[in-house]
Amino acid sequence: MKGRPDCPRCQGQGLIFDPDPQKPVLVCGCTADVAPDAETLGLPARYREADFARFWKWWNNVQACHARALLDRVADLEDLLARPVDEVGDLEGRDDLVKLLAALKRRPEHGIRPAGADSLFQWASNGKHKFRHGWELWWIHGPAQSGRSTLAAAALRAWTERTGKGGRFVSVRTLSQAIKDAYYDVRSFQNQAFQSVRDLVEPLQDPPLLVLDDWDRMDSDLRVAAALAQLLDHRYSEELPTILTSAGPPEALDRRENHPLARLEDGSLLERLRGAERVEMVPALKPWIERMERG
């Protein structure tokens, strides 16, 4: 635990020790003003230096060879918006496209950044975003090595620094195995601490912000799905912000045969997941250009 370096009471230790050894150690009030460090957040070593500035730089380098071709199509999208509605039909998400093109006029890189990432940045860094379905739930999806976990870690760091509150970054794959081991799986016997499912899940229920990384890598065991569904139900009830990362969008869960969440037959949970704010790890202009080309 860390306190403010200039705090006269704890000298930055975050703890106040009474001269009387019989009296308890107290947590200094200045700790509320210090954002948790990477280790406290549970960030793996790979993501401990993640922040939005580093992420934007990395992403721009990755997309450099495609950026010019995408920006050259902006005029076509503006023409699409200018055409009569009875000619182009009802353009779903028209307002989002208008906002994107307006942002592009200020800074062209907005068209190259991942679709929805600017909204995630504004929410995490400035507290500015209107959630369509009430719950502060984000779904970041994209293929392997697309940067989705790094972006989630950057959002976690920015949010905790802005609010001064804590958070946790959790691998769903690792958590799934731990839950299975809690049932004394004869194939592993890894639960040497004799932890129950409650011991594993309860600490994740109330962190001010929780990142569940690789949600799609949840184990197929129905008991694992039930525990994770209960975790999300609790956070939904308490209105606690949550970020999930996955290879595909929430709708992909419905399409996967025998997926454990589908087997739970929890329509409310699936509906909440489908209502999450989306970040897709492709340049923001790309989905619009592809839609335009499909007609």
mmCIF file with all atom_site columns, N, CA, C and O in Angstrom, residues 19-40:
data_model
loop_
_atom_site.group_PDB
_atom_site.id
_atom_site.type_symbol
_atom_site.label_atom_id
_atom_site.label_alt_id
_atom_site.label_comp_id
_atom_site.label_asym_id
_atom_site.label_entity_id
_atom_site.label_seq_id
_atom_site.pdbx_PDB_ins_code
_atom_site.Cartn_x
_atom_site.Cartn_y
_atom_site.Cartn_z
_atom_site.occupancy
_atom_site.B_iso_or_equiv
_atom_site.pdbx_formal_charge
_atom_site.auth_seq_id
_atom_site.auth_comp_id
_atom_site.auth_asym_id
_atom_site.auth_atom_id
_atom_site.pdbx_PDB_model_num
ATOM 1  N N  . PRO A 1 19 ? 3.229  4.296  18.348  1.00 0.00 ? 19 PRO A N  1
ATOM 2  C CA . PRO A 1 19 ? 4.373  3.934  19.197  1.00 0.00 ? 19 PRO A CA 1
ATOM 3  C C  . PRO A 1 19 ? 4.061  2.770  20.138  1.00 0.00 ? 19 PRO A C  1
ATOM 4  O O  . PRO A 1 19 ? 4.953  2.017  20.520  1.00 0.00 ? 19 PRO A O  1
ATOM 5  N N  . ASP A 1 20 ? 2.780  2.650  20.501  1.00 0.00 ? 20 ASP A N  1
ATOM 6  C CA . ASP A 1 20 ? 2.364  1.545  21.361  1.00 0.00 ? 20 ASP A CA 1
ATOM 7  C C  . ASP A 1 20 ? 2.153  0.305  20.498  1.00 0.00 ? 20 ASP A C  1
ATOM 8  O O  . ASP A 1 20 ? 1.236  0.260  19.676  1.00 0.00 ? 20 ASP A O  1
ATOM 9  N N  . PRO A 1 21 ? 2.996  -0.724 20.635  1.00 0.00 ? 21 PRO A N  1
ATOM 10 C CA . PRO A 1 21 ? 2.869  -1.907 19.777  1.00 0.00 ? 21 PRO A CA 1
ATOM 11 C C  . PRO A 1 21 ? 1.570  -2.672 19.973  1.00 0.00 ? 21 PRO A C  1
ATOM 12 O O  . PRO A 1 21 ? 1.216  -3.523 19.162  1.00 0.00 ? 21 PRO A O  1
ATOM 13 N N  . GLN A 1 22 ? 0.847  -2.362 21.039  1.00 0.00 ? 22 GLN A N  1
ATOM 14 C CA . GLN A 1 22 ? -0.421 -3.043 21.274  1.00 0.00 ? 22 GLN A CA 1
ATOM 15 C C  . GLN A 1 22 ? -1.562 -2.446 20.451  1.00 0.00 ? 22 GLN A C  1
ATOM 16 O O  . GLN A 1 22 ? -2.620 -3.045 20.326  1.00 0.00 ? 22 GLN A O  1
ATOM 17 N N  . LYS A 1 23 ? -1.317 -1.265 19.919  1.00 0.00 ? 23 LYS A N  1
ATOM 18 C CA . LYS A 1 23 ? -2.365 -0.606 19.148  1.00 0.00 ? 23 LYS A CA 1
ATOM 19 C C  . LYS A 1 23 ? -2.250 -0.976 17.668  1.00 0.00 ? 23 LYS A C  1
ATOM 20 O O  . LYS A 1 23 ? -1.140 -1.190 17.165  1.00 0.00 ? 23 LYS A O  1
ATOM 21 N N  . PRO A 1 24 ? -3.381 -1.057 16.964  1.00 0.00 ? 24 PRO A N  1
ATOM 22 C CA . PRO A 1 24 ? -3.355 -1.510 15.561  1.00 0.00 ? 24 PRO A CA 1
ATOM 23 C C  . PRO A 1 24 ? -2.721 -0.494 14.623  1.00 0.00 ? 24 PRO A C  1
ATOM 24 O O  . PRO A 1 24 ? -2.712 0.714  14.899  1.00 0.00 ? 24 PRO A O  1
ATOM 25 N N  . VAL A 1 25 ? -2.189 -1.005 13.516  1.00 0.00 ? 25 VAL A N  1
ATOM 26 C CA . VAL A 1 25 ? -1.679 -0.149 12.446  1.00 0.00 ? 25 VAL A CA 1
ATOM 27 C C  . VAL A 1 25 ? -2.865 0.403  11.669  1.00 0.00 ? 25 VAL A C  1
ATOM 28 O O  . VAL A 1 25 ? -3.807 -0.334 11.352  1.00 0.00 ? 25 VAL A O  1
ATOM 29 N N  . LEU A 1 26 ? -2.833 1.699  11.383  1.00 0.00 ? 26 LEU A N  1
ATOM 30 C CA . LEU A 1 26 ? -3.937 2.347  10.683  1.00 0.00 ? 26 LEU A CA 1
ATOM 31 C C  . LEU A 1 26 ? -3.564 2.663  9.238   1.00 0.00 ? 26 LEU A C  1
ATOM 32 O O  . LEU A 1 26 ? -2.405 2.970  8.938   1.00 0.00 ? 26 LEU A O  1
ATOM 33 N N  . VAL A 1 27 ? -4.552 2.578  8.349   1.00 0.00 ? 27 VAL A N  1
ATOM 34 C CA . VAL A 1 27 ? -4.356 2.991  6.964   1.00 0.00 ? 27 VAL A CA 1
ATOM 35 C C  . VAL A 1 27 ? -4.486 4.497  6.892   1.00 0.00 ? 27 VAL A C  1
ATOM 36 O O  . VAL A 1 27 ? -5.488 5.065  7.354   1.00 0.00 ? 27 VAL A O  1
ATOM 37 N N  . CYS A 1 28 ? -3.494 5.150  6.345   1.00 0.00 ? 28 CYS A N  1
ATOM 38 C CA . CYS A 1 28 ? -3.509 6.612  6.259   1.00 0.00 ? 28 CYS A CA 1
ATOM 39 C C  . CYS A 1 28 ? -4.550 7.078  5.249   1.00 0.00 ? 28 CYS A C  1
ATOM 40 O O  . CYS A 1 28 ? -4.732 6.477  4.179   1.00 0.00 ? 28 CYS A O  1
ATOM 41 N N  . GLY A 1 29 ? -5.223 8.161  5.563   1.00 0.00 ? 29 GLY A N  1
ATOM 42 C CA . GLY A 1 29 ? -6.252 8.694  4.680   1.00 0.00 ? 29 GLY A CA 1
ATOM 43 C C  . GLY A 1 29 ? -5.725 9.169  3.342   1.00 0.00 ? 29 GLY A C  1
ATOM 44 O O  . GLY A 1 29 ? -6.482 9.265  2.371   1.00 0.00 ? 29 GLY A O  1
ATOM 45 N N  . CYS A 1 30 ? -4.399 9.439  3.253   1.00 0.00 ? 30 CYS A N  1
ATOM 46 C CA . CYS A 1 30 ? -3.858 9.940  1.985   1.00 0.00 ? 30 CYS A CA 1
ATOM 47 C C  . CYS A 1 30 ? -3.846 8.863  0.908   1.00 0.00 ? 30 CYS A C  1
ATOM 48 O O  . CYS A 1 30 ? -3.674 9.174  -0.272  1.00 0.00 ? 30 CYS A O  1
ATOM 49 N N  . THR A 1 31 ? -4.024 7.593  1.286   1.00 0.00 ? 31 THR A N  1
ATOM 50 C CA . THR A 1 31 ? -4.010 6.528  0.272   1.00 0.00 ? 31 THR A CA 1
ATOM 51 C C  . THR A 1 31 ? -5.169 6.675  -0.702  1.00 0.00 ? 31 THR A C  1
ATOM 52 O O  . THR A 1 31 ? -5.109 6.176  -1.824  1.00 0.00 ? 31 THR A O  1
ATOM 53 N N  . ALA A 1 32 ? -6.231 7.353  -0.277  1.00 0.00 ? 32 ALA A N  1
ATOM 54 C CA . ALA A 1 32 ? -7.384 7.552  -1.165  1.00 0.00 ? 32 ALA A CA 1
ATOM 55 C C  . ALA A 1 32 ? -7.044 8.451  -2.336  1.00 0.00 ? 32 ALA A C  1
ATOM 56 O O  . ALA A 1 32 ? -7.730 8.439  -3.362  1.00 0.00 ? 32 ALA A O  1
ATOM 57 N N  . ASP A 1 33 ? -5.955 9.245  -2.185  1.00 0.00 ? 33 ASP A N  1
ATOM 58 C CA . ASP A 1 33 ? -5.569 10.172 -3.253  1.00 0.00 ? 33 ASP A CA 1
ATOM 59 C C  . ASP A 1 33 ? -4.548 9.578  -4.213  1.00 0.00 ? 33 ASP A C  1
ATOM 60 O O  . ASP A 1 33 ? -4.103 10.251 -5.137  1.00 0.00 ? 33 ASP A O  1
ATOM 61 N N  . VAL A 1 34 ? -4.143 8.336  -3.980  1.00 0.00 ? 34 VAL A N  1
ATOM 62 C CA . VAL A 1 34 ? -3.103 7.720  -4.794  1.00 0.00 ? 34 VAL A CA 1
ATOM 63 C C  . VAL A 1 34 ? -3.694 6.581  -5.617  1.00 0.00 ? 34 VAL A C  1
ATOM 64 O O  . VAL A 1 34 ? -4.282 5.654  -5.076  1.00 0.00 ? 34 VAL A O  1
ATOM 65 N N  . ALA A 1 35 ? -3.552 6.665  -6.921  1.00 0.00 ? 35 ALA A N  1
ATOM 66 C CA . ALA A 1 35 ? -4.072 5.600  -7.784  1.00 0.00 ? 35 ALA A CA 1
ATOM 67 C C  . ALA A 1 35 ? -3.255 4.330  -7.566  1.00 0.00 ? 35 ALA A C  1
ATOM 68 O O  . ALA A 1 35 ? -2.045 4.380  -7.334  1.00 0.00 ? 35 ALA A O  1
ATOM 69 N N  . PRO A 1 36 ? -3.905 3.163  -7.632  1.00 0.00 ? 36 PRO A N  1
ATOM 70 C CA . PRO A 1 36 ? -3.189 1.903  -7.445  1.00 0.00 ? 36 PRO A CA 1
ATOM 71 C C  . PRO A 1 36 ? -2.102 1.724  -8.499  1.00 0.00 ? 36 PRO A C  1
ATOM 72 O O  . PRO A 1 36 ? -2.228 2.186  -9.633  1.00 0.00 ? 36 PRO A O  1
ATOM 73 N N  . ASP A 1 37 ? -1.011 1.036  -8.118  1.00 0.00 ? 37 ASP A N  1
ATOM 74 C CA . ASP A 1 37 ? 0.038  0.762  -9.086  1.00 0.00 ? 37 ASP A CA 1
ATOM 75 C C  . ASP A 1 37 ? -0.304 -0.485 -9.887  1.00 0.00 ? 37 ASP A C  1
ATOM 76 O O  . ASP A 1 37 ? -1.315 -1.159 -9.650  1.00 0.00 ? 37 ASP A O  1
ATOM 77 N N  . ALA A 1 38 ? 0.546  -0.781 -10.878 1.00 0.00 ? 38 ALA A N  1
ATOM 78 C CA . ALA A 1 38 ? 0.253  -1.878 -11.800 1.00 0.00 ? 38 ALA A CA 1
ATOM 79 C C  . ALA A 1 38 ? 0.131  -3.213 -11.086 1.00 0.00 ? 38 ALA A C  1
ATOM 80 O O  . ALA A 1 38 ? -0.728 -4.035 -11.419 1.00 0.00 ? 38 ALA A O  1
ATOM 81 N N  . GLU A 1 39 ? 0.971  -3.429 -10.080 1.00 0.00 ? 39 GLU A N  1
ATOM 82 C CA . GLU A 1 39 ? 0.925  -4.705 -9.374  1.00 0.00 ? 39 GLU A CA 1
ATOM 83 C C  . GLU A 1 39 ? -0.376 -4.853 -8.602  1.00 0.00 ? 39 GLU A C  1
ATOM 84 O O  . GLU A 1 39 ? -0.997 -5.927 -8.597  1.00 0.00 ? 39 GLU A O  1
ATOM 85 N N  . THR A 1 40 ? -0.814 -3.778 -7.960  1.00 0.00 ? 40 THR A N  1
ATOM 86 C CA . THR A 1 40 ? -2.069 -3.812 -7.214  1.00 0.00 ? 40 THR A CA 1
ATOM 87 C C  . THR A 1 40 ? -3.240 -4.076 -8.137  1.00 0.00 ? 40 THR A C  1
ATOM 88 O O  . THR A 1 40 ? -4.204 -4.761 -7.771  1.00 0.00 ? 40 THR A O  1
#
